[in-house]
Amino acid sequence: MRQTFFLTLLAGAFTVLSCESTPRKAEEKQTQTAIVPDAKWWKEAVVYQIYPRSFKDSNGDGVGDLKGIISKLDYVKSLGIDMVWLNPVYSSPNKDNGYDISDYQNIMKEFGTMEDFDIMLKGFHDRNIKVFMDMVLNHCSEEHEWFKSARSSRESPFYNYFHWWPAEKGKPPYRFSIFDEKGDAWEYNKATNSYYLHYFADAQPDLNWENPQLRQEIYKMMRYWLDKGVDGFRLDAIAFCSKDTIFPPLPKEYDGNWPLYYASGPHLHDYMQEMHREVFSKKEIATVAEAMGDVERVMKFVDPERKELNMAYYFEAIDFGYLPKEYKMPDPKGYDFVAWKKIYAKWTDAFAQKGWGTMYLANHDQPRMLTRWGNDSPEFRDVSSKMLTTFILSMRGTPCYYYGDEIGMDNIKFDKVEEYNDIELLTNYAQVKAKGGDLKRFLEGMKISSRDNGRTPMQWDTTLNAGFSTGKPWLKVNPNYVTVNVANQENDPNSILNYFRKMVQLRKKEPALIYGDWKLVDSDNPSVFAYTRELNGKKLLVLLNFKAVNATVNMAGLDLSQAKVLMSNLITPSSVSVSIALKPYEAMILAL
Ligand code: GLC
Ligand code: CA
């Protein structure tokens, strides 16, 4: 349960917010066809996520940086994407790689300067690419000035920026922390003789959102970034920001399900609506919430009538196939594919009624999609990468595509715990160890699911360290860079990279892929994910074989007599007949 909680947390609510004020150039351009009444540029955008630490290092210190990104602006543009999601670049001691912010209005030293940031932002804007920032608002870093002052004395003006439990009241009521070896969210602080709350690492104290002064500081800071010209925010772990500050004992039914009991606190949506008034309504922007929980909870963030956020991502599908009550431990029996498709169907149907969702198979909290949802063996890596790309870019919901997936990067699969960097993994390793658990089994599981698999440096070419850095990279480069890299794929018209580019263009050309109704076809098919997208009489059929076997699809009720192949991941696609037989991992989009 707790594993599900965190996973849920990670993918949370990703919302893009827009206000109805002056339309910007990109919106005019992208929604000019006025295909549907509620057309929005952020619904039509393809998002490309850049993990700055791992994208490109400009100065040989082994850490990716803003100048590195600047040197790759034309590459990003060449992908055809519309918006970049940048993981946190603010000052941070990096206990959780930038998700512990010590200064919200400064750039992390390793990443560069504010001047670099401005040049980068302008570089993207000059190329008609929008940029949205990751905003970590549930907690900051223990090195933030607010916390340094708060922890020095109860008299500090910043004491109430955090949650405290005075020691004279005895031990605080149990709360769980995901990045704490003891799993204890309260940390004793001697100078104040009180405990502070941290749902994440003890270096990430939770901010006290009940304090209106704190909230105003946050809104001011967010407006600072908007004034700079950023185009939106991803609100990290936002579902946790409101707490029942009485901290009542957890009920029996809790059963380790911390996302359920700690998320969606009593004032969460009051705060989101206040943030909308104070920040989002000032300018046309995109907002994405990391939202956890079921449809009802996630929908609250994005129901337009509520005036909160405009996009959310959910976790139910990405968290699928792990053993219960264990940390991201893949079920050795695999996952129930039919049930997985039905999760997508449920959420896609929900967002068709209200709000807007996102579509992703990977991000910085996930392993590589090729290993997790495709097949990274030499035989199938190419075809299954392209199949997954077809999936992401043909679903309803704004596609969020993770750097490196466009060249088919896969899990590095570290053998030794020493090779890992991620606080999540290291904490969980220590816990398994403390309990005398099976460490070998744990590390085997992590080869599939751990976050560092998705954080290895971008593979640019065959030179030293894949062209990422001339120094020792902060995290090992996947040795397969000698074959899997951008340079190799640039000039090959059939490469994974060029397939991604074509798929992005197809989405732009076919409004049915963005706004069209979505309907599952042959839902119980054990190998194939098939669905139609239909808009204004134009019907597309998407066929995706997720398995390494030949498969057929039951086309009952669909007229294939005029079917035309718009996209295929094979040089010679299977022929279209009454019943289509697909090869392993074959993907096809047909116009009916
Ligand atoms: C979010 C981030 C994740 C981070 C956590 C704590 O889930 O995506 O990377 O570790 O919040 O900030
Ligand atoms: Ca660097």
Coordinates of C-alpha atoms and ligand atoms in Angstrom, one line a residue:
M1 CA 0.0 0.0 0.0
R2 CA 2.7 2.4 1.0
Q3 CA 4.5 1.7 -2.3
T4 CA 1.4 2.5 -4.2
F5 CA 1.1 5.6 -2.2
F6 CA 4.4 7.0 -3.2
L7 CA 4.1 5.9 -6.8
T8 CA 0.8 7.6 -6.8
L9 CA 2.4 10.6 -5.4
L10 CA 5.1 10.7 -8.0
A11 CA 2.8 10.8 -11.0
G12 CA 0.3 13.0 -9.1
A13 CA -1.5 15.8 -10.6
F14 CA 0.1 17.5 -13.5
T15 CA -2.1 20.4 -14.4
V16 CA -1.8 23.1 -16.9
L17 CA -3.7 26.2 -16.1
S18 CA -5.1 28.6 -18.5
C19 CA -7.0 31.7 -18.1
E20 CA -9.2 33.2 -20.7
S21 CA -7.2 36.4 -21.0
T22 CA -5.3 37.6 -24.0
P23 CA -4.5 34.7 -26.2
R24 CA -0.8 34.3 -27.0
K25 CA 0.7 33.7 -30.3
A26 CA 1.1 30.0 -29.9
E27 CA -2.5 29.6 -28.8
E28 CA -3.8 31.4 -31.8
K29 CA -1.5 29.3 -34.0
Q30 CA -2.3 26.0 -32.5
T31 CA -6.0 26.3 -32.1
Q32 CA -6.7 28.2 -35.2
T33 CA -8.8 25.4 -36.7
A34 CA -11.2 25.8 -33.8
I35 CA -12.0 22.2 -34.2
V36 CA -13.8 21.9 -30.9
P37 CA -15.3 24.5 -28.7
D38 CA -12.9 24.0 -25.8
A39 CA -9.7 23.8 -27.9
K40 CA -6.6 24.9 -26.0
W41 CA -3.0 25.1 -26.9
W42 CA -2.0 23.0 -23.9
K43 CA -4.3 20.2 -25.0
E44 CA -2.6 20.2 -28.4
A45 CA 1.0 20.5 -27.2
V46 CA 3.4 17.6 -27.1
V47 CA 5.5 17.9 -23.9
Y48 CA 9.2 16.9 -23.8
Q49 CA 10.6 16.4 -20.3
I50 CA 14.2 17.4 -19.7
Y51 CA 16.0 16.2 -16.6
P52 CA 18.7 18.9 -16.5
R53 CA 21.2 16.9 -14.5
S54 CA 21.4 14.3 -17.2
F55 CA 20.8 16.1 -20.5
K56 CA 24.1 17.8 -21.4
D57 CA 27.1 18.9 -19.4
S58 CA 28.8 22.0 -20.7
N59 CA 31.8 22.3 -18.4
G60 CA 33.1 18.8 -17.8
D61 CA 32.1 18.5 -14.1
G62 CA 30.0 15.5 -14.9
V63 CA 26.7 17.3 -14.2
G64 CA 24.3 18.4 -16.9
D65 CA 23.6 22.1 -16.8
L66 CA 21.7 25.0 -18.4
K67 CA 24.4 25.9 -20.9
G68 CA 24.3 22.2 -21.9
I69 CA 20.6 22.6 -22.6
I70 CA 21.3 25.8 -24.5
S71 CA 23.7 23.9 -26.7
K72 CA 20.9 21.4 -27.6
L73 CA 18.1 23.9 -28.3
D74 CA 18.1 23.1 -32.0
Y75 CA 17.9 19.4 -31.3
V76 CA 14.9 19.8 -29.0
K77 CA 13.3 22.0 -31.7
S78 CA 14.0 19.3 -34.3
L79 CA 11.8 16.9 -32.4
G80 CA 8.7 19.0 -33.2
I81 CA 7.6 19.2 -29.6
D82 CA 5.8 22.3 -28.3
M83 CA 6.6 22.5 -24.6
V84 CA 9.4 21.5 -22.3
W85 CA 8.9 20.4 -18.7
L86 CA 12.1 21.2 -16.8
N87 CA 12.8 19.3 -13.6
P88 CA 13.8 21.7 -10.7
V89 CA 16.7 24.0 -11.4
Y90 CA 16.5 26.1 -8.2
S91 CA 19.3 26.3 -5.6
S92 CA 19.4 22.9 -3.8
P93 CA 21.7 20.8 -1.7
N94 CA 20.4 17.9 -3.9
K95 CA 19.4 15.5 -1.2
D96 CA 16.6 14.6 -3.6
N97 CA 18.1 16.0 -6.8
G98 CA 16.5 19.5 -6.7
Y99 CA 13.3 18.5 -5.0
D100 CA 14.7 20.0 -1.9
I101 CA 14.9 23.7 -2.7
S102 CA 17.0 26.1 -0.6
D103 CA 16.2 29.2 -2.7
Y104 CA 13.2 29.4 -5.0
Q105 CA 14.5 32.4 -6.8
N106 CA 18.0 31.3 -7.6
I107 CA 19.6 28.7 -9.9
M108 CA 21.4 25.7 -8.6
K109 CA 25.1 26.5 -8.7
E110 CA 25.9 23.3 -10.6
F111 CA 23.3 24.2 -13.2
G112 CA 24.5 27.7 -13.9
T113 CA 23.2 31.2 -13.3
M114 CA 20.0 33.2 -13.7
E115 CA 21.5 34.7 -16.8
D116 CA 21.9 31.2 -18.3
F117 CA 18.3 30.5 -17.4
D118 CA 17.1 33.7 -19.2
I119 CA 19.1 32.8 -22.2
M120 CA 17.7 29.3 -22.2
L121 CA 14.2 30.5 -21.8
K122 CA 14.6 33.0 -24.7
G123 CA 16.2 30.2 -26.8
F124 CA 13.1 28.1 -26.3
H125 CA 10.7 30.9 -26.9
D126 CA 12.6 32.0 -30.1
R127 CA 11.9 28.5 -31.3
N128 CA 8.2 28.7 -30.4
I129 CA 8.7 26.2 -27.5
K130 CA 7.0 26.8 -24.2
V131 CA 8.7 26.0 -20.9
F132 CA 7.0 25.0 -17.6
M133 CA 8.8 24.7 -14.3
D134 CA 8.6 22.1 -11.6
M135 CA 7.4 23.7 -8.4
V136 CA 8.0 21.9 -5.2
L137 CA 5.7 23.5 -2.7
N138 CA 4.9 20.8 -0.2
H139 CA 8.3 21.1 1.3
C140 CA 11.6 23.0 0.9
S141 CA 15.2 22.2 1.9
E142 CA 16.5 22.2 5.5
E143 CA 19.0 24.7 4.0
H144 CA 16.3 27.2 3.1
E145 CA 16.7 30.4 5.0
W146 CA 13.2 30.0 6.3
F147 CA 14.0 26.7 7.9
K148 CA 17.4 27.7 9.2
S149 CA 15.8 30.5 11.1
A150 CA 12.8 28.5 12.2
R151 CA 14.8 25.7 13.7
S152 CA 16.9 28.2 15.7
S153 CA 14.1 29.4 18.0
R154 CA 10.4 29.2 18.6
E155 CA 10.5 33.0 18.4
S156 CA 11.7 33.0 14.8
P157 CA 9.3 34.8 12.5
F158 CA 9.6 31.7 10.3
Y159 CA 8.8 29.1 13.0
N160 CA 5.2 28.9 11.8
Y161 CA 6.3 28.4 8.2
F162 CA 6.7 24.7 9.2
H163 CA 4.8 22.1 11.2
W164 CA 6.0 21.5 14.7
W165 CA 5.1 19.2 17.6
P166 CA 6.3 20.6 20.9
A167 CA 8.2 18.0 22.9
E168 CA 6.4 19.0 26.1
K169 CA 3.3 17.4 24.6
G170 CA 5.2 14.1 24.5
K171 CA 6.0 12.1 21.4
P172 CA 4.2 13.2 18.2
P173 CA 1.5 10.9 16.7
Y174 CA 2.9 8.5 14.2
R175 CA 3.3 9.8 10.6
F176 CA 5.0 8.0 7.8
S177 CA 7.9 9.4 5.8
I178 CA 8.8 7.9 2.5
F179 CA 12.5 8.9 2.4
D180 CA 13.3 8.2 6.0
E181 CA 15.1 5.0 7.0
K182 CA 12.9 4.6 10.1
G183 CA 9.8 5.6 8.2
D184 CA 9.3 8.4 10.8
A185 CA 8.0 11.8 9.5
W186 CA 8.9 13.6 12.8
E187 CA 12.4 14.8 13.4
Y188 CA 13.5 16.1 16.8
N189 CA 15.1 19.6 16.8
K190 CA 17.1 20.4 19.9
A191 CA 17.2 24.2 19.7
T192 CA 13.4 24.4 19.7
N193 CA 12.7 21.3 21.8
S194 CA 10.2 20.3 19.2
Y195 CA 9.7 17.9 16.3
Y196 CA 9.3 19.1 12.7
L197 CA 7.3 17.2 10.1
H198 CA 8.8 15.8 6.9
Y199 CA 6.7 13.5 4.7
F200 CA 9.8 13.1 2.5
A201 CA 13.5 13.1 3.7
D202 CA 14.4 14.8 7.0
A203 CA 16.2 17.3 4.8
Q204 CA 12.8 18.2 3.2
P205 CA 10.8 19.9 6.0
D206 CA 7.1 20.2 5.1
L207 CA 5.8 23.8 4.7
N208 CA 2.9 24.9 6.8
W209 CA 0.3 25.9 4.3
E210 CA -2.2 26.8 7.0
N211 CA -0.1 30.0 7.5
P212 CA -1.5 32.7 5.1
Q213 CA 1.8 34.5 5.2
L214 CA 3.7 31.5 3.9
R215 CA 1.1 31.1 1.1
Q216 CA 1.5 34.7 0.1
E217 CA 5.3 34.3 -0.1
I218 CA 4.8 31.3 -2.3
Y219 CA 2.4 33.1 -4.7
K220 CA 4.8 36.0 -4.9
M221 CA 7.6 33.7 -5.8
M222 CA 5.5 32.0 -8.5
R223 CA 4.6 35.3 -10.0
Y224 CA 8.3 36.1 -10.1
W225 CA 8.8 33.2 -12.5
L226 CA 5.7 34.1 -14.5
D227 CA 7.1 37.6 -14.9
K228 CA 10.2 36.1 -16.3
G229 CA 8.1 34.5 -18.9
V230 CA 7.7 30.9 -18.0
D231 CA 4.6 29.3 -19.4
G232 CA 3.4 27.1 -16.6
F233 CA 4.1 25.0 -13.6
R234 CA 4.1 21.3 -12.6
L235 CA 3.0 21.2 -9.0
D236 CA 5.1 18.5 -7.3
A237 CA 3.5 16.4 -4.5
I238 CA 0.9 19.1 -4.2
A239 CA -1.8 16.8 -2.9
F240 CA 0.0 16.7 0.5
C241 CA 0.2 20.4 1.2
S242 CA -2.9 20.6 3.4
K243 CA -2.8 18.8 6.7
D244 CA -5.1 18.2 9.6
T245 CA -2.8 20.0 12.0
I246 CA -4.3 18.4 15.1
F247 CA -2.5 15.3 13.7
P248 CA -5.1 12.8 15.0
P249 CA -4.1 9.2 15.4
L250 CA -4.4 7.3 12.2
P251 CA -7.5 5.1 12.0
K252 CA -7.2 1.3 11.8
E253 CA -8.2 1.3 8.2
Y254 CA -5.0 3.2 7.4
D255 CA -3.0 0.0 6.8
G256 CA 0.0 1.8 5.4
N257 CA -2.0 3.7 2.8
W258 CA -0.4 7.0 3.3
P259 CA -1.4 8.7 0.0
L260 CA -5.0 8.1 0.9
Y261 CA -4.8 9.4 4.5
Y262 CA -2.2 12.2 4.1
A263 CA -3.2 13.5 0.7
S264 CA -6.3 15.7 0.0
G265 CA -6.1 17.4 3.4
P266 CA -9.0 19.6 4.6
H267 CA -8.0 22.8 2.8
L268 CA -6.1 21.5 -0.3
H269 CA -8.6 22.8 -2.8
D270 CA -9.1 26.1 -1.0
Y271 CA -5.4 26.6 -1.5
M272 CA -5.6 25.6 -5.2
Q273 CA -8.4 28.0 -5.8
E274 CA -6.5 30.8 -4.0
M275 CA -3.4 30.0 -6.0
H276 CA -5.5 30.3 -9.2
R277 CA -6.7 33.7 -8.1
E278 CA -3.3 34.9 -6.9
V279 CA -1.1 33.4 -9.6
F280 CA -2.6 31.5 -12.5
S281 CA -5.3 34.0 -13.4
K282 CA -2.6 36.7 -14.0
K283 CA -1.6 35.2 -17.3
E284 CA -2.3 32.5 -19.8
I285 CA -0.2 29.5 -18.5
A286 CA -0.2 25.8 -18.3
T287 CA -0.4 24.0 -14.9
V288 CA 0.0 20.3 -14.3
A289 CA -0.6 18.8 -10.9
E290 CA 1.0 15.7 -9.5
A291 CA -2.3 14.3 -8.2
M292 CA -2.9 11.1 -6.4
G293 CA -5.8 9.0 -5.8
D294 CA -8.9 7.9 -7.7
V295 CA -10.8 9.7 -10.4
E296 CA -12.9 11.7 -8.0
R297 CA -9.9 13.1 -6.2
V298 CA -7.9 13.9 -9.3
M299 CA -10.8 15.4 -11.1
K300 CA -11.1 18.0 -8.4
F301 CA -7.9 19.6 -9.5
V302 CA -9.0 19.9 -13.2
D303 CA -12.7 20.4 -13.3
P304 CA -12.8 23.8 -15.1
E305 CA -15.7 25.0 -13.0
R306 CA -13.6 24.8 -9.9
K307 CA -10.9 27.1 -11.3
E308 CA -7.9 25.3 -10.0
L309 CA -5.5 23.6 -12.5
N310 CA -6.0 22.5 -16.0
M311 CA -4.2 19.2 -16.4
A312 CA -3.5 16.3 -14.1
Y313 CA -1.6 13.1 -14.3
Y314 CA -2.7 10.0 -12.5
F315 CA -0.8 7.0 -11.2
E316 CA -3.0 4.0 -11.4
A317 CA -1.7 2.7 -14.8
I318 CA 2.0 3.5 -14.2
D319 CA 2.0 1.8 -10.7
F320 CA 0.4 -1.3 -12.1
G321 CA 2.1 -4.7 -11.8
Y322 CA 4.0 -4.4 -8.6
L323 CA 3.6 -6.7 -5.6
P324 CA 1.4 -5.4 -2.9
K325 CA 3.1 -4.0 0.3
E326 CA 6.5 -4.0 -1.3
Y327 CA 8.6 -1.2 -2.7
K328 CA 8.1 -1.2 -6.5
M329 CA 8.8 -4.9 -6.6
P330 CA 7.7 -6.2 -10.0
D331 CA 5.3 -9.2 -9.9
P332 CA 7.4 -12.1 -11.3
K333 CA 4.2 -13.3 -13.0
G334 CA 4.0 -10.1 -15.0
Y335 CA 1.0 -7.8 -15.2
D336 CA -2.6 -8.3 -16.2
F337 CA -2.6 -6.6 -19.5
V338 CA -6.4 -6.7 -20.0
A339 CA -6.9 -5.1 -16.6
W340 CA -4.2 -2.5 -17.4
K341 CA -6.1 -1.5 -20.6
K342 CA -9.2 -1.0 -18.6
I343 CA -7.5 1.4 -16.3
Y344 CA -6.7 3.6 -19.3
A345 CA -10.2 3.2 -20.4
K346 CA -11.6 4.4 -17.1
W347 CA -9.4 7.5 -16.9
T348 CA -9.8 8.4 -20.5
D349 CA -13.5 8.2 -20.2
A350 CA -13.5 10.3 -17.1
F351 CA -11.4 13.1 -18.7
A352 CA -13.8 13.0 -21.7
Q353 CA -16.5 14.2 -19.3
K354 CA -14.5 16.9 -17.5
G355 CA -11.0 18.3 -17.2
W356 CA -8.0 17.1 -19.2
G357 CA -5.4 14.4 -18.5
T358 CA -1.9 13.6 -19.6
M359 CA -0.4 10.6 -21.1
Y360 CA 3.0 9.3 -20.1
L361 CA 4.9 6.0 -19.7
A362 CA 8.0 7.4 -18.0
N363 CA 9.5 10.4 -16.2
H364 CA 12.2 11.0 -13.6
D365 CA 10.4 8.9 -11.0
Q366 CA 10.0 5.9 -13.3
P367 CA 12.3 3.4 -15.0
R368 CA 12.8 3.6 -18.8
M369 CA 9.5 2.8 -20.7
L370 CA 11.3 0.4 -23.1
T371 CA 12.3 -1.9 -20.2
R372 CA 9.2 -1.6 -18.2
W373 CA 6.4 -1.6 -20.8
G374 CA 8.3 -2.7 -24.0
N375 CA 11.0 -5.2 -24.6
D376 CA 14.7 -4.1 -24.4
S377 CA 16.1 -7.3 -25.9
P378 CA 18.2 -6.7 -29.1
E379 CA 15.5 -8.4 -31.2
F380 CA 12.6 -6.2 -30.1
R381 CA 14.0 -2.9 -28.7
D382 CA 13.5 -1.0 -31.9
V383 CA 10.0 -2.2 -32.7
S384 CA 8.7 -2.0 -29.2
S385 CA 10.1 1.5 -28.6
K386 CA 8.2 2.7 -31.7
M387 CA 5.1 0.9 -30.5
L388 CA 5.2 2.7 -27.2
T389 CA 5.8 6.0 -28.9
T390 CA 2.7 5.3 -31.0
F391 CA 0.8 4.6 -27.9
I392 CA 1.8 7.8 -26.1
L393 CA 1.1 10.0 -29.1
S394 CA -2.2 8.5 -30.1
M395 CA -4.0 8.6 -26.7
R396 CA -6.3 11.3 -25.5
G397 CA -4.5 13.6 -23.1
T398 CA -1.5 15.8 -23.4
P399 CA 1.5 13.5 -24.2
C400 CA 4.5 13.9 -21.8
Y401 CA 7.5 12.3 -23.4
Y402 CA 10.7 11.7 -21.4
Y403 CA 14.1 12.7 -22.8
G404 CA 16.0 9.7 -24.2
D405 CA 12.9 7.7 -24.9
E406 CA 13.1 9.1 -28.4
I407 CA 16.2 7.1 -29.1
G408 CA 15.1 4.0 -27.2
M409 CA 17.3 4.4 -24.0
D410 CA 16.6 1.5 -21.6
N411 CA 17.3 0.6 -18.0
I412 CA 21.0 0.5 -17.0
K413 CA 20.2 -2.3 -14.5
F414 CA 22.9 -1.6 -11.8
D415 CA 24.2 -4.7 -10.1
K416 CA 25.5 -3.0 -6.9
V417 CA 23.8 -0.7 -4.5
E418 CA 26.9 1.6 -4.7
E419 CA 26.1 2.5 -8.2
Y420 CA 22.8 4.1 -7.3
N421 CA 22.4 7.7 -6.3
D422 CA 18.7 8.0 -5.7
I423 CA 17.5 8.7 -2.1
E424 CA 14.4 6.6 -2.6
L425 CA 16.3 3.5 -3.5
L426 CA 19.0 4.0 -0.9
T427 CA 16.3 4.4 1.8
N428 CA 14.5 1.4 0.8
Y429 CA 17.6 -0.7 0.5
A430 CA 18.5 0.3 4.1
Q431 CA 15.1 -0.7 5.2
V432 CA 15.2 -4.1 3.6
K433 CA 18.7 -4.6 5.1
A434 CA 17.6 -3.5 8.6
K435 CA 14.8 -6.0 8.5
G436 CA 17.2 -8.8 7.4
G437 CA 15.3 -9.0 4.1
D438 CA 16.5 -10.5 0.8
L439 CA 18.8 -7.9 -0.6
K440 CA 19.6 -9.8 -3.7
R441 CA 16.0 -10.1 -4.6
F442 CA 15.5 -6.4 -3.9
L443 CA 18.3 -5.4 -6.2
E444 CA 17.0 -7.7 -9.0
G445 CA 13.6 -6.0 -8.7
M446 CA 15.2 -2.6 -8.8
K447 CA 16.8 -3.4 -12.2
I448 CA 13.3 -3.1 -13.5
S449 CA 11.7 -0.4 -11.5
S450 CA 14.2 2.0 -9.8
R451 CA 14.2 5.7 -10.6
D452 CA 17.9 5.9 -11.5
N453 CA 17.3 3.7 -14.5
G454 CA 15.5 6.7 -16.0
R455 CA 18.1 9.3 -14.9
T456 CA 21.3 8.0 -16.7
P457 CA 22.9 10.6 -19.0
M458 CA 21.5 11.3 -22.4
Q459 CA 23.3 9.3 -25.1
W460 CA 24.3 11.8 -27.8
D461 CA 27.0 10.0 -29.8
T462 CA 29.8 7.4 -29.6
T463 CA 32.5 9.7 -28.0
L464 CA 33.5 9.6 -24.4
N465 CA 30.6 9.3 -22.0
A466 CA 28.2 9.3 -24.9
G467 CA 29.0 12.9 -25.6
F468 CA 27.2 13.9 -22.4
S469 CA 30.3 15.1 -20.5
T470 CA 34.1 15.2 -20.8
G471 CA 34.3 14.5 -17.0
K472 CA 33.1 11.7 -14.9
P473 CA 29.3 11.6 -15.1
W474 CA 27.3 11.9 -11.8
L475 CA 25.5 8.7 -12.7
K476 CA 27.0 6.0 -15.0
V477 CA 26.3 6.2 -18.7
N478 CA 24.5 3.2 -20.1
P479 CA 27.3 1.2 -21.9
N480 CA 25.0 0.6 -24.8
Y481 CA 25.6 4.2 -25.9
V482 CA 28.0 2.9 -28.5
T483 CA 25.0 1.8 -30.5
V484 CA 22.1 3.6 -28.9
N485 CA 22.7 7.3 -29.5
V486 CA 21.3 10.4 -31.3
A487 CA 24.1 10.6 -33.9
N488 CA 23.5 7.1 -35.1
Q489 CA 19.8 7.7 -35.5
E490 CA 19.8 11.2 -37.0
N491 CA 20.4 10.0 -40.6
D492 CA 18.6 6.8 -40.5
P493 CA 15.0 7.4 -41.8
N494 CA 13.8 4.3 -40.0
S495 CA 15.4 5.1 -36.6
I496 CA 13.4 5.3 -33.4
L497 CA 14.2 9.0 -33.3
N498 CA 12.8 9.7 -36.7
Y499 CA 9.8 7.6 -35.9
F500 CA 9.1 9.8 -32.9
R501 CA 9.4 12.9 -35.1
K502 CA 6.9 11.4 -37.6
M503 CA 4.5 10.4 -34.9
V504 CA 4.6 14.0 -33.4
Q505 CA 3.8 15.3 -36.9
L506 CA 1.0 12.9 -37.3
R507 CA -0.6 14.0 -34.1
K508 CA -0.5 17.6 -35.3
K509 CA -2.0 16.7 -38.6
E510 CA -4.8 14.6 -37.3
P511 CA -7.0 16.5 -34.8
A512 CA -8.8 13.3 -34.1
L513 CA -5.7 12.1 -32.2
I514 CA -6.0 15.1 -29.9
Y515 CA -9.7 15.8 -29.5
G516 CA -11.3 12.7 -30.9
D517 CA -13.5 10.4 -28.9
W518 CA -11.6 7.4 -27.6
K519 CA -13.0 3.9 -27.6
L520 CA -11.5 0.6 -26.7
V521 CA -11.7 -2.1 -29.3
D522 CA -11.5 -5.9 -28.6
S523 CA -11.0 -5.0 -24.9
D524 CA -10.3 -8.6 -23.7
N525 CA -7.6 -9.2 -26.3
P526 CA -4.6 -10.5 -24.3
S527 CA -1.9 -9.0 -26.5
V528 CA -3.3 -6.0 -28.4
F529 CA -4.3 -2.6 -27.2
A530 CA -6.7 -1.4 -29.8
Y531 CA -8.8 1.7 -29.9
T532 CA -10.5 4.2 -32.2
R533 CA -10.2 7.9 -32.2
E534 CA -13.0 9.7 -33.9
L535 CA -13.7 13.4 -34.6
N536 CA -16.2 15.0 -37.0
G537 CA -16.8 11.8 -38.9
K538 CA -13.1 10.9 -39.3
K539 CA -12.3 7.6 -37.6
L540 CA -8.8 6.3 -36.9
L541 CA -8.0 2.9 -35.6
V542 CA -4.9 2.4 -33.4
L543 CA -3.5 -1.2 -33.1
L544 CA -0.7 -1.9 -30.7
N545 CA 0.7 -5.4 -30.0
F546 CA 2.3 -5.3 -26.6
K547 CA 3.5 -8.8 -26.7
A548 CA 6.4 -10.8 -28.4
V549 CA 3.9 -13.0 -30.2
N550 CA 1.8 -12.8 -33.3
A551 CA -1.7 -11.6 -32.5
T552 CA -5.0 -11.0 -34.2
V553 CA -7.6 -8.5 -33.4
N554 CA -11.4 -8.9 -33.4
M555 CA -12.7 -6.1 -35.6
A556 CA -16.3 -6.7 -35.0
G557 CA -18.4 -3.8 -36.1
L558 CA -15.6 -1.9 -37.8
D559 CA -15.5 -1.4 -41.5
L560 CA -12.0 -1.9 -42.8
S561 CA -12.9 -1.9 -46.5
Q562 CA -11.4 1.6 -47.1
A563 CA -8.7 1.4 -44.4
K564 CA -5.5 3.2 -45.2
V565 CA -2.3 2.8 -43.1
L566 CA -1.3 6.2 -41.7
M567 CA 1.5 5.0 -39.6
S568 CA 3.4 1.7 -39.0
N569 CA 6.4 0.7 -37.0
L570 CA 7.4 -2.0 -39.6
I571 CA 8.9 -1.3 -43.0
T572 CA 6.3 -3.6 -44.4
P573 CA 3.1 -3.3 -42.3
S574 CA 0.8 -6.3 -41.9
S575 CA -1.9 -6.2 -44.6
V576 CA -5.2 -4.9 -43.7
S577 CA -8.0 -7.4 -44.0
V578 CA -11.1 -8.3 -42.1
S579 CA -9.1 -9.7 -39.2
I580 CA -5.7 -8.1 -38.9
A581 CA -2.8 -10.3 -37.8
L582 CA -0.1 -8.3 -36.1
K583 CA 3.5 -9.3 -35.7
P584 CA 5.3 -9.0 -32.3
Y585 CA 5.1 -5.4 -31.0
E586 CA 3.6 -4.2 -34.3
A587 CA 1.9 -0.8 -34.2
M588 CA -0.4 0.6 -36.8
I589 CA -2.6 3.6 -37.2
L590 CA -5.3 3.2 -39.8
A591 CA -7.7 5.8 -41.2
L592 CA -11.0 4.0 -41.7
Ligands
GLC1 C1 7.7 14.2 -6.5 C2 8.9 14.2 -7.5 C3 9.9 13.3 -6.9 C4 10.3 13.7 -5.6 C5 9.2 13.9 -4.6 C6 9.5 14.7 -3.4 O1 7.0 13.0 -6.5 O2 8.4 13.9 -8.7 O3 11.0 13.2 -7.8 O4 11.2 12.8 -5.0 O5 8.1 14.6 -5.2 O6 9.7 16.0 -3.8
CA2 CA 28.1 20.9 -15.7

